[in-house]
Amino acid sequence: LLPSATSCASLIPRKPLSPCPAASAAIALQRSAQWLMPLTMIARLRHHFPALASVAIRIIGVALGYLVIVIIGRTWGPEGNGIYALVTQTAMFLSMVAIGGLDLSAVRQFSAVEAQQGRVSSGSLTALFALTAVLILIPIALLAFGGPSILGWIIDGQFSSLAIAALAMTLAARAITRMVSAVLRTQGFFLTGQSFDIVIIPLLLIAVLLGGLVASLDDLLGWMIVTGAASIALAVGTMLVIHRRRATAHVTEQNVSVRAILTGALPLWGVAVSATFADWYGLAVVTAQHGLADAGVFRVVMQIAVAFSIVSTGLFAVYSPRIGAAQSLGDWNKVARLVRSATWLSAALILPAAIV
């Protein structure tokens, strides 16, 4: 009845044997060759297409923004870029003050409905955009009644009424297209949603600039009002068309509480505002201390720097899941190796372009 020596030895935990270096190299080479096969590459590209397309849209958005400042700079010089930068950056900052975190909270709440094979009701969409409109009207009202005096410390009261109007329309366009983008992403229209958030506003303005419709800086501000209104109409119209086409008898509509969306947005508000405040404050200080011309040069430099961040965004998407998995397993050595690898790769991609 006593166990044998062989069975007792089998109960003793043994350290797993590590493969020899030659075997490890062969396995790695085989996996690499398999990955490089055309069918495997196509399958992997299809799997990662939404992420790759998202990065591509961001690259296009940055390129369009850079093209706008190039056209304005070559036509009206650094001062023109300074006026354009101050209006757009202030509008972006105020839009975050108005609806910061609301889009992320809406994505969370609406995605829960979509995950249950449901459909967000039209009443919930109406309530969400009514709340968005109210939140947008607060900073617009402040600009309408005290814009020149509130922003006068930046450029010594040179904020014209036309610039205030362009700022207000750009604020509304940025906020509404951002909310439309959030709704479309929850419905599975990732590329369409991101296009409205990133591409549509600069693309319309480029069309106007290249069309020869802008003869002065005042014309530029006036066309910013027109393109802002057009972007709002296109975004909201597209969202309504998609929402109506998705209405079927087999899908039940569910109401989403605006109070729940607003409650979820409050903790995210500070993060959203702080992310844009630094860019706006730097531009405001340069404008106040050195004038619009230097602000235009500062804007060009910042636009180039934004292009470099695309690499960091792509690397973050690749490395963050791996780092999170290693951290959950308590493998801190692997975490350190991944961080080191990401840092070296980021430096290798960024430094040559920065040096050039």
mmCIF file of C-alpha atoms in Angstrom:
data_model
loop_
_atom_site.group_PDB
_atom_site.id
_atom_site.type_symbol
_atom_site.label_atom_id
_atom_site.label_comp_id
_atom_site.label_asym_id
_atom_site.label_seq_id
_atom_site.Cartn_x
_atom_site.Cartn_y
_atom_site.Cartn_z
ATOM 1 C CA LEU A 1 0.000 0.000 0.000
ATOM 2 C CA LEU A 2 2.978 2.328 0.306
ATOM 3 C CA PRO A 3 3.505 4.617 -2.618
ATOM 4 C CA SER A 4 6.368 3.795 -4.867
ATOM 5 C CA ALA A 5 9.419 5.965 -5.250
ATOM 6 C CA THR A 6 8.361 6.904 -8.764
ATOM 7 C CA SER A 7 4.935 8.109 -7.650
ATOM 8 C CA CYS A 8 6.446 10.042 -4.737
ATOM 9 C CA ALA A 9 8.926 11.689 -7.081
ATOM 10 C CA SER A 10 6.068 12.746 -9.323
ATOM 11 C CA LEU A 11 4.521 14.650 -6.438
ATOM 12 C CA ILE A 12 7.631 16.791 -5.993
ATOM 13 C CA PRO A 13 7.286 20.058 -7.935
ATOM 14 C CA ARG A 14 9.956 20.430 -10.510
ATOM 15 C CA LYS A 15 11.315 23.533 -12.172
ATOM 16 C CA PRO A 16 10.224 23.562 -15.803
ATOM 17 C CA LEU A 17 13.040 23.022 -18.230
ATOM 18 C CA SER A 18 13.814 26.038 -20.354
ATOM 19 C CA PRO A 19 14.334 25.420 -24.034
ATOM 20 C CA CYS A 20 17.837 25.754 -25.385
ATOM 21 C CA PRO A 21 18.789 28.983 -27.186
ATOM 22 C CA ALA A 22 18.805 27.253 -30.575
ATOM 23 C CA ALA A 23 15.273 25.923 -30.058
ATOM 24 C CA SER A 24 14.049 29.365 -28.901
ATOM 25 C CA ALA A 25 15.556 31.016 -31.984
ATOM 26 C CA ALA A 26 13.973 28.423 -34.258
ATOM 27 C CA ILE A 27 10.550 28.942 -32.671
ATOM 28 C CA ALA A 28 10.862 32.725 -32.980
ATOM 29 C CA LEU A 29 11.958 32.438 -36.617
ATOM 30 C CA GLN A 30 9.056 30.134 -37.397
ATOM 31 C CA ARG A 31 6.549 32.541 -35.817
ATOM 32 C CA SER A 32 8.065 35.475 -37.684
ATOM 33 C CA ALA A 33 7.900 33.597 -40.991
ATOM 34 C CA GLN A 34 4.278 32.647 -40.298
ATOM 35 C CA TRP A 35 3.387 36.257 -39.506
ATOM 36 C CA LEU A 36 5.023 37.455 -42.713
ATOM 37 C CA MET A 37 2.917 35.136 -44.860
ATOM 38 C CA PRO A 38 0.524 37.206 -47.009
ATOM 39 C CA LEU A 39 -2.687 35.608 -45.739
ATOM 40 C CA THR A 40 -1.584 35.969 -42.134
ATOM 41 C CA MET A 41 -0.633 39.602 -42.671
ATOM 42 C CA ILE A 42 -3.975 40.361 -44.331
ATOM 43 C CA ALA A 43 -5.845 38.693 -41.479
ATOM 44 C CA ARG A 44 -3.917 40.674 -38.896
ATOM 45 C CA LEU A 45 -4.439 43.925 -40.774
ATOM 46 C CA ARG A 46 -8.176 43.255 -40.951
ATOM 47 C CA HIS A 47 -8.240 42.535 -37.234
ATOM 48 C CA HIS A 48 -6.464 45.803 -36.410
ATOM 49 C CA PHE A 49 -8.111 47.870 -39.163
ATOM 50 C CA PRO A 50 -10.243 50.075 -36.845
ATOM 51 C CA ALA A 51 -7.213 50.989 -34.752
ATOM 52 C CA LEU A 52 -5.015 51.619 -37.803
ATOM 53 C CA ALA A 53 -7.751 53.656 -39.483
ATOM 54 C CA SER A 54 -8.187 55.678 -36.294
ATOM 55 C CA VAL A 55 -4.497 56.559 -36.292
ATOM 56 C CA ALA A 56 -4.734 57.410 -40.004
ATOM 57 C CA ILE A 57 -7.632 59.790 -39.390
ATOM 58 C CA ARG A 58 -5.654 61.497 -36.636
ATOM 59 C CA ILE A 59 -2.722 61.886 -38.998
ATOM 60 C CA ILE A 60 -5.035 63.386 -41.622
ATOM 61 C CA GLY A 61 -6.500 65.768 -39.021
ATOM 62 C CA VAL A 62 -3.051 66.974 -37.962
ATOM 63 C CA ALA A 63 -2.012 67.371 -41.605
ATOM 64 C CA LEU A 64 -5.130 69.427 -42.384
ATOM 65 C CA GLY A 65 -4.521 71.641 -39.355
ATOM 66 C CA TYR A 66 -0.945 72.205 -40.460
ATOM 67 C CA LEU A 67 -2.103 73.008 -44.007
ATOM 68 C CA VAL A 68 -4.487 75.647 -42.646
ATOM 69 C CA ILE A 69 -1.749 77.488 -40.769
ATOM 70 C CA VAL A 70 0.589 77.219 -43.778
ATOM 71 C CA ILE A 71 -1.991 78.845 -46.069
ATOM 72 C CA ILE A 72 -2.830 81.555 -43.531
ATOM 73 C CA GLY A 73 0.848 82.187 -42.753
ATOM 74 C CA ARG A 74 1.842 82.529 -46.403
ATOM 75 C CA THR A 75 -1.079 84.881 -47.076
ATOM 76 C CA TRP A 76 -1.189 87.102 -43.969
ATOM 77 C CA GLY A 77 2.021 86.281 -42.143
ATOM 78 C CA PRO A 78 2.542 85.332 -38.487
ATOM 79 C CA GLU A 79 -0.075 87.838 -37.305
ATOM 80 C CA GLY A 80 -2.775 86.048 -39.280
ATOM 81 C CA ASN A 81 -1.757 82.762 -37.723
ATOM 82 C CA GLY A 82 -1.799 84.431 -34.312
ATOM 83 C CA ILE A 83 -5.399 85.605 -34.707
ATOM 84 C CA TYR A 84 -6.524 82.234 -36.071
ATOM 85 C CA ALA A 85 -4.682 80.345 -33.319
ATOM 86 C CA LEU A 86 -6.071 82.509 -30.535
ATOM 87 C CA VAL A 87 -9.661 82.129 -31.750
ATOM 88 C CA THR A 88 -9.491 78.368 -32.327
ATOM 89 C CA GLN A 89 -7.497 77.505 -29.186
ATOM 90 C CA THR A 90 -9.740 79.641 -26.970
ATOM 91 C CA ALA A 91 -12.814 78.029 -28.532
ATOM 92 C CA MET A 92 -11.403 74.554 -27.923
ATOM 93 C CA PHE A 93 -10.613 75.368 -24.295
ATOM 94 C CA LEU A 94 -14.055 76.865 -23.633
ATOM 95 C CA SER A 95 -15.756 73.906 -25.304
ATOM 96 C CA MET A 96 -13.981 71.615 -22.827
ATOM 97 C CA VAL A 97 -15.082 73.867 -19.975
ATOM 98 C CA ALA A 98 -18.659 73.525 -21.245
ATOM 99 C CA ILE A 99 -18.924 69.799 -22.024
ATOM 100 C CA GLY A 100 -15.686 68.299 -20.702
ATOM 101 C CA GLY A 101 -16.239 64.632 -19.840
ATOM 102 C CA LEU A 102 -19.832 64.631 -21.104
ATOM 103 C CA ASP A 103 -18.906 62.867 -24.348
ATOM 104 C CA LEU A 104 -16.947 60.145 -22.537
ATOM 105 C CA SER A 105 -19.803 59.569 -20.112
ATOM 106 C CA ALA A 106 -22.275 59.383 -23.015
ATOM 107 C CA VAL A 107 -20.081 56.785 -24.711
ATOM 108 C CA ARG A 108 -20.123 54.702 -21.552
ATOM 109 C CA GLN A 109 -23.887 54.885 -21.039
ATOM 110 C CA PHE A 110 -24.872 54.444 -24.699
ATOM 111 C CA SER A 111 -22.424 51.586 -25.218
ATOM 112 C CA ALA A 112 -24.109 49.666 -22.409
ATOM 113 C CA VAL A 113 -27.393 49.883 -24.318
ATOM 114 C CA GLU A 114 -25.789 48.805 -27.596
ATOM 115 C CA ALA A 115 -24.085 45.864 -25.859
ATOM 116 C CA GLN A 116 -27.539 44.582 -24.871
ATOM 117 C CA GLN A 117 -28.603 44.633 -28.546
ATOM 118 C CA GLY A 118 -30.739 47.684 -27.834
ATOM 119 C CA ARG A 119 -31.017 51.135 -29.321
ATOM 120 C CA VAL A 120 -30.816 54.483 -27.585
ATOM 121 C CA SER A 121 -34.166 56.193 -27.800
ATOM 122 C CA SER A 122 -34.705 59.384 -29.758
ATOM 123 C CA GLY A 123 -35.828 61.079 -26.543
ATOM 124 C CA SER A 124 -32.504 60.293 -24.892
ATOM 125 C CA LEU A 125 -30.601 61.771 -27.833
ATOM 126 C CA THR A 126 -32.776 64.866 -27.759
ATOM 127 C CA ALA A 127 -32.236 65.297 -24.024
ATOM 128 C CA LEU A 128 -28.469 64.846 -24.401
ATOM 129 C CA PHE A 129 -28.130 67.488 -27.098
ATOM 130 C CA ALA A 130 -30.493 69.835 -25.270
ATOM 131 C CA LEU A 131 -28.172 69.603 -22.266
ATOM 132 C CA THR A 132 -25.189 70.139 -24.566
ATOM 133 C CA ALA A 133 -26.802 73.254 -26.037
ATOM 134 C CA VAL A 134 -27.499 74.704 -22.582
ATOM 135 C CA LEU A 135 -23.919 74.081 -21.446
ATOM 136 C CA ILE A 136 -22.565 75.668 -24.637
ATOM 137 C CA LEU A 137 -24.765 78.750 -24.313
ATOM 138 C CA ILE A 138 -23.245 79.632 -20.937
ATOM 139 C CA PRO A 139 -19.744 80.537 -22.235
ATOM 140 C CA ILE A 140 -21.264 81.983 -25.418
ATOM 141 C CA ALA A 141 -23.404 84.331 -23.316
ATOM 142 C CA LEU A 142 -20.321 85.398 -21.348
ATOM 143 C CA LEU A 143 -18.512 86.103 -24.621
ATOM 144 C CA ALA A 144 -21.471 88.051 -26.015
ATOM 145 C CA PHE A 145 -21.828 90.327 -22.990
ATOM 146 C CA GLY A 146 -18.244 90.608 -21.818
ATOM 147 C CA GLY A 147 -15.998 89.014 -24.397
ATOM 148 C CA PRO A 148 -13.750 91.993 -25.194
ATOM 149 C CA SER A 149 -13.250 92.848 -21.526
ATOM 150 C CA ILE A 150 -12.821 89.225 -20.427
ATOM 151 C CA LEU A 151 -10.266 88.422 -23.120
ATOM 152 C CA GLY A 152 -8.848 91.944 -23.359
ATOM 153 C CA TRP A 153 -5.898 91.151 -21.098
ATOM 154 C CA ILE A 154 -4.569 88.816 -23.786
ATOM 155 C CA ILE A 155 -4.251 91.319 -26.645
ATOM 156 C CA ASP A 156 -5.054 94.622 -24.910
ATOM 157 C CA GLY A 157 -8.692 94.825 -25.941
ATOM 158 C CA GLN A 158 -8.111 94.076 -29.652
ATOM 159 C CA PHE A 159 -10.693 91.311 -29.737
ATOM 160 C CA SER A 160 -13.195 92.593 -32.301
ATOM 161 C CA SER A 161 -16.871 91.708 -32.337
ATOM 162 C CA LEU A 162 -16.300 89.595 -35.470
ATOM 163 C CA ALA A 163 -13.552 87.657 -33.686
ATOM 164 C CA ILE A 164 -15.912 87.075 -30.742
ATOM 165 C CA ALA A 165 -18.589 85.770 -33.123
ATOM 166 C CA ALA A 166 -16.085 83.457 -34.828
ATOM 167 C CA LEU A 167 -14.917 82.250 -31.434
ATOM 168 C CA ALA A 168 -18.481 81.518 -30.312
ATOM 169 C CA MET A 169 -19.361 79.611 -33.495
ATOM 170 C CA THR A 170 -16.112 77.623 -33.375
ATOM 171 C CA LEU A 171 -16.839 76.796 -29.732
ATOM 172 C CA ALA A 172 -20.287 75.468 -30.644
ATOM 173 C CA ALA A 173 -18.963 73.549 -33.639
ATOM 174 C CA ARG A 174 -16.204 71.878 -31.628
ATOM 175 C CA ALA A 175 -18.561 70.875 -28.826
ATOM 176 C CA ILE A 176 -21.410 69.586 -30.999
ATOM 177 C CA THR A 177 -19.215 67.657 -33.437
ATOM 178 C CA ARG A 178 -17.489 66.082 -30.444
ATOM 179 C CA MET A 179 -20.826 64.931 -29.024
ATOM 180 C CA VAL A 180 -21.966 63.639 -32.420
ATOM 181 C CA SER A 181 -18.707 61.726 -32.692
ATOM 182 C CA ALA A 182 -19.329 60.131 -29.284
ATOM 183 C CA VAL A 183 -22.833 59.002 -30.297
ATOM 184 C CA LEU A 184 -21.707 57.588 -33.644
ATOM 185 C CA ARG A 185 -18.847 55.653 -32.048
ATOM 186 C CA THR A 186 -21.246 53.934 -29.671
ATOM 187 C CA GLN A 187 -23.279 52.807 -32.696
ATOM 188 C CA GLY A 188 -20.247 51.256 -34.376
ATOM 189 C CA PHE A 189 -19.510 54.083 -36.828
ATOM 190 C CA PHE A 190 -15.995 54.693 -35.538
ATOM 191 C CA LEU A 191 -14.461 56.234 -38.637
ATOM 192 C CA THR A 192 -17.442 58.478 -39.411
ATOM 193 C CA GLY A 193 -17.546 59.682 -35.825
ATOM 194 C CA GLN A 194 -13.862 60.490 -35.658
ATOM 195 C CA SER A 195 -14.018 62.225 -39.026
ATOM 196 C CA PHE A 196 -16.583 64.701 -37.704
ATOM 197 C CA ASP A 197 -14.537 65.260 -34.553
ATOM 198 C CA ILE A 198 -11.156 65.774 -36.222
ATOM 199 C CA VAL A 199 -11.418 66.346 -39.969
ATOM 200 C CA ILE A 200 -14.607 68.153 -40.944
ATOM 201 C CA ILE A 201 -13.907 71.657 -39.542
ATOM 202 C CA PRO A 202 -10.378 72.172 -40.976
ATOM 203 C CA LEU A 203 -11.393 70.475 -44.239
ATOM 204 C CA LEU A 204 -14.222 72.945 -44.864
ATOM 205 C CA LEU A 205 -11.968 75.886 -44.031
ATOM 206 C CA ILE A 206 -9.273 74.622 -46.413
ATOM 207 C CA ALA A 207 -11.861 74.368 -49.182
ATOM 208 C CA VAL A 208 -12.776 78.011 -48.618
ATOM 209 C CA LEU A 209 -9.136 79.151 -48.507
ATOM 210 C CA LEU A 210 -8.146 77.265 -51.642
ATOM 211 C CA GLY A 211 -11.297 78.470 -53.397
ATOM 212 C CA GLY A 212 -10.065 82.054 -53.218
ATOM 213 C CA LEU A 213 -13.028 83.239 -51.170
ATOM 214 C CA VAL A 214 -10.947 84.829 -48.407
ATOM 215 C CA ALA A 215 -9.419 88.232 -49.168
ATOM 216 C CA SER A 216 -8.681 89.545 -45.667
ATOM 217 C CA LEU A 217 -8.487 88.487 -42.043
ATOM 218 C CA ASP A 218 -12.028 89.733 -41.494
ATOM 219 C CA ASP A 219 -13.148 87.495 -44.360
ATOM 220 C CA LEU A 220 -11.328 84.627 -42.665
ATOM 221 C CA LEU A 221 -13.228 85.213 -39.417
ATOM 222 C CA GLY A 222 -16.498 85.458 -41.308
ATOM 223 C CA TRP A 223 -15.883 82.189 -43.145
ATOM 224 C CA MET A 224 -14.964 80.520 -39.852
ATOM 225 C CA ILE A 225 -18.518 81.312 -38.743
ATOM 226 C CA VAL A 226 -19.951 79.831 -41.952
ATOM 227 C CA THR A 227 -17.811 76.670 -41.882
ATOM 228 C CA GLY A 228 -18.580 76.173 -38.189
ATOM 229 C CA ALA A 229 -22.313 76.300 -38.854
ATOM 230 C CA ALA A 230 -21.908 73.973 -41.856
ATOM 231 C CA SER A 231 -19.976 71.423 -39.795
ATOM 232 C CA ILE A 232 -22.725 71.421 -37.159
ATOM 233 C CA ALA A 233 -25.400 70.868 -39.815
ATOM 234 C CA LEU A 234 -23.460 68.043 -41.486
ATOM 235 C CA ALA A 235 -22.676 66.280 -38.222
ATOM 236 C CA VAL A 236 -26.165 66.475 -36.732
ATOM 237 C CA GLY A 237 -27.806 65.605 -40.056
ATOM 238 C CA THR A 238 -25.632 62.524 -40.517
ATOM 239 C CA MET A 239 -26.320 61.371 -36.980
ATOM 240 C CA LEU A 240 -30.083 61.688 -37.451
ATOM 241 C CA VAL A 241 -30.016 59.797 -40.753
ATOM 242 C CA ILE A 242 -28.013 56.936 -39.224
ATOM 243 C CA HIS A 243 -30.249 56.864 -36.163
ATOM 244 C CA ARG A 244 -33.416 56.570 -38.283
ATOM 245 C CA ARG A 245 -31.959 53.889 -40.548
ATOM 246 C CA ARG A 246 -31.057 51.776 -37.512
ATOM 247 C CA ALA A 247 -34.667 51.818 -36.304
ATOM 248 C CA THR A 248 -36.130 48.317 -36.717
ATOM 249 C CA ALA A 249 -39.037 46.478 -35.181
ATOM 250 C CA HIS A 250 -36.728 43.850 -33.690
ATOM 251 C CA VAL A 251 -34.644 46.357 -31.719
ATOM 252 C CA THR A 252 -36.120 47.832 -28.576
ATOM 253 C CA GLU A 253 -35.447 51.432 -27.702
ATOM 254 C CA GLN A 254 -34.077 52.161 -24.260
ATOM 255 C CA ASN A 255 -34.010 55.446 -22.404
ATOM 256 C CA VAL A 256 -30.741 56.679 -20.959
ATOM 257 C CA SER A 257 -30.939 59.068 -18.051
ATOM 258 C CA VAL A 258 -29.284 62.416 -18.696
ATOM 259 C CA ARG A 259 -28.703 62.629 -14.961
ATOM 260 C CA ALA A 260 -26.630 59.437 -15.130
ATOM 261 C CA ILE A 261 -24.600 60.869 -18.014
ATOM 262 C CA LEU A 262 -24.015 64.120 -16.162
ATOM 263 C CA THR A 263 -23.063 62.295 -12.953
ATOM 264 C CA GLY A 264 -20.535 60.206 -14.840
ATOM 265 C CA ALA A 265 -19.112 63.293 -16.550
ATOM 266 C CA LEU A 266 -18.345 65.264 -13.401
ATOM 267 C CA PRO A 267 -15.242 63.247 -12.358
ATOM 268 C CA LEU A 268 -13.907 63.498 -15.932
ATOM 269 C CA TRP A 269 -14.446 67.246 -16.272
ATOM 270 C CA GLY A 270 -11.218 68.271 -14.567
ATOM 271 C CA VAL A 271 -9.132 65.923 -16.696
ATOM 272 C CA ALA A 272 -10.680 67.207 -19.924
ATOM 273 C CA VAL A 273 -10.223 70.868 -18.967
ATOM 274 C CA SER A 274 -6.643 70.492 -17.730
ATOM 275 C CA ALA A 275 -5.662 68.719 -20.954
ATOM 276 C CA THR A 276 -6.582 71.784 -23.057
ATOM 277 C CA PHE A 277 -5.826 74.509 -20.513
ATOM 278 C CA ALA A 278 -2.063 74.094 -20.815
ATOM 279 C CA ASP A 279 -2.107 74.625 -24.593
ATOM 280 C CA TRP A 280 -4.452 77.592 -24.355
ATOM 281 C CA TYR A 281 -2.611 79.269 -21.471
ATOM 282 C CA GLY A 282 0.761 78.977 -23.197
ATOM 283 C CA LEU A 283 -0.632 80.642 -26.324
ATOM 284 C CA ALA A 284 -2.402 83.317 -24.265
ATOM 285 C CA VAL A 285 0.788 84.197 -22.359
ATOM 286 C CA VAL A 286 2.858 84.423 -25.553
ATOM 287 C CA THR A 287 0.203 86.665 -27.116
ATOM 288 C CA ALA A 288 -0.025 88.932 -24.066
ATOM 289 C CA GLN A 289 3.741 89.263 -23.684
ATOM 290 C CA HIS A 290 4.953 89.340 -27.282
ATOM 291 C CA GLY A 291 1.973 90.038 -29.556
ATOM 292 C CA LEU A 292 0.037 88.223 -32.257
ATOM 293 C CA ALA A 293 2.999 87.709 -34.600
ATOM 294 C CA ASP A 294 5.000 85.721 -32.055
ATOM 295 C CA ALA A 295 1.814 83.870 -31.112
ATOM 296 C CA GLY A 296 1.529 82.791 -34.748
ATOM 297 C CA VAL A 297 5.087 81.438 -34.731
ATOM 298 C CA PHE A 298 4.371 79.690 -31.427
ATOM 299 C CA ARG A 299 1.292 78.087 -32.954
ATOM 300 C CA VAL A 300 3.290 76.710 -35.897
ATOM 301 C CA VAL A 301 5.835 75.149 -33.544
ATOM 302 C CA MET A 302 3.076 73.613 -31.411
ATOM 303 C CA GLN A 303 1.369 72.221 -34.520
ATOM 304 C CA ILE A 304 4.575 70.447 -35.519
ATOM 305 C CA ALA A 305 4.984 69.121 -31.982
ATOM 306 C CA VAL A 306 1.433 67.729 -32.061
ATOM 307 C CA ALA A 307 2.403 65.641 -35.089
ATOM 308 C CA PHE A 308 5.067 63.881 -33.014
ATOM 309 C CA SER A 309 2.483 62.847 -30.436
ATOM 310 C CA ILE A 310 0.833 60.564 -33.016
ATOM 311 C CA VAL A 311 3.754 58.147 -32.577
ATOM 312 C CA SER A 312 3.280 58.147 -28.813
ATOM 313 C CA THR A 313 -0.437 57.489 -29.270
ATOM 314 C CA GLY A 314 0.238 54.503 -31.500
ATOM 315 C CA LEU A 315 2.858 53.053 -29.159
ATOM 316 C CA PHE A 316 0.567 53.554 -26.187
ATOM 317 C CA ALA A 317 -2.141 51.538 -27.908
ATOM 318 C CA VAL A 318 0.310 48.673 -28.440
ATOM 319 C CA TYR A 319 2.199 48.645 -25.160
ATOM 320 C CA SER A 320 -0.466 49.591 -22.620
ATOM 321 C CA PRO A 321 -2.323 46.228 -22.825
ATOM 322 C CA ARG A 322 0.946 44.338 -22.434
ATOM 323 C CA ILE A 323 2.013 46.446 -19.477
ATOM 324 C CA GLY A 324 -1.406 46.050 -17.867
ATOM 325 C CA ALA A 325 -1.286 42.267 -18.292
ATOM 326 C CA ALA A 326 2.195 42.072 -16.787
ATOM 327 C CA GLN A 327 1.167 44.289 -13.884
ATOM 328 C CA SER A 328 -1.877 42.134 -13.133
ATOM 329 C CA LEU A 329 0.434 39.107 -12.912
ATOM 330 C CA GLY A 330 2.838 40.952 -10.635
ATOM 331 C CA ASP A 331 5.700 40.554 -13.129
ATOM 332 C CA TRP A 332 7.400 43.874 -12.479
ATOM 333 C CA ASN A 333 10.550 42.846 -14.344
ATOM 334 C CA LYS A 334 8.470 42.419 -17.495
ATOM 335 C CA VAL A 335 6.801 45.783 -16.849
ATOM 336 C CA ALA A 336 10.224 47.410 -16.672
ATOM 337 C CA ARG A 337 11.344 45.709 -19.889
ATOM 338 C CA LEU A 338 8.212 46.824 -21.737
ATOM 339 C CA VAL A 339 8.565 50.403 -20.539
ATOM 340 C CA ARG A 340 12.206 50.434 -21.600
ATOM 341 C CA SER A 341 11.320 48.992 -25.013
ATOM 342 C CA ALA A 342 8.540 51.552 -25.560
ATOM 343 C CA THR A 343 10.815 54.412 -24.520
ATOM 344 C CA TRP A 344 13.643 53.379 -26.846
ATOM 345 C CA LEU A 345 11.262 52.811 -29.750
ATOM 346 C CA SER A 346 9.611 56.184 -29.216
ATOM 347 C CA ALA A 347 13.006 57.892 -29.138
ATOM 348 C CA ALA A 348 14.115 56.060 -32.285
ATOM 349 C CA LEU A 349 11.025 57.247 -34.170
ATOM 350 C CA ILE A 350 10.901 60.803 -32.858
ATOM 351 C CA LEU A 351 14.515 61.957 -32.577
ATOM 352 C CA PRO A 352 15.411 61.737 -36.295
ATOM 353 C CA ALA A 353 12.380 63.836 -37.236
ATOM 354 C CA ALA A 354 13.077 66.306 -34.410
ATOM 355 C CA ILE A 355 16.715 66.680 -35.476
ATOM 356 C CA VAL A 356 15.712 67.285 -39.109
#
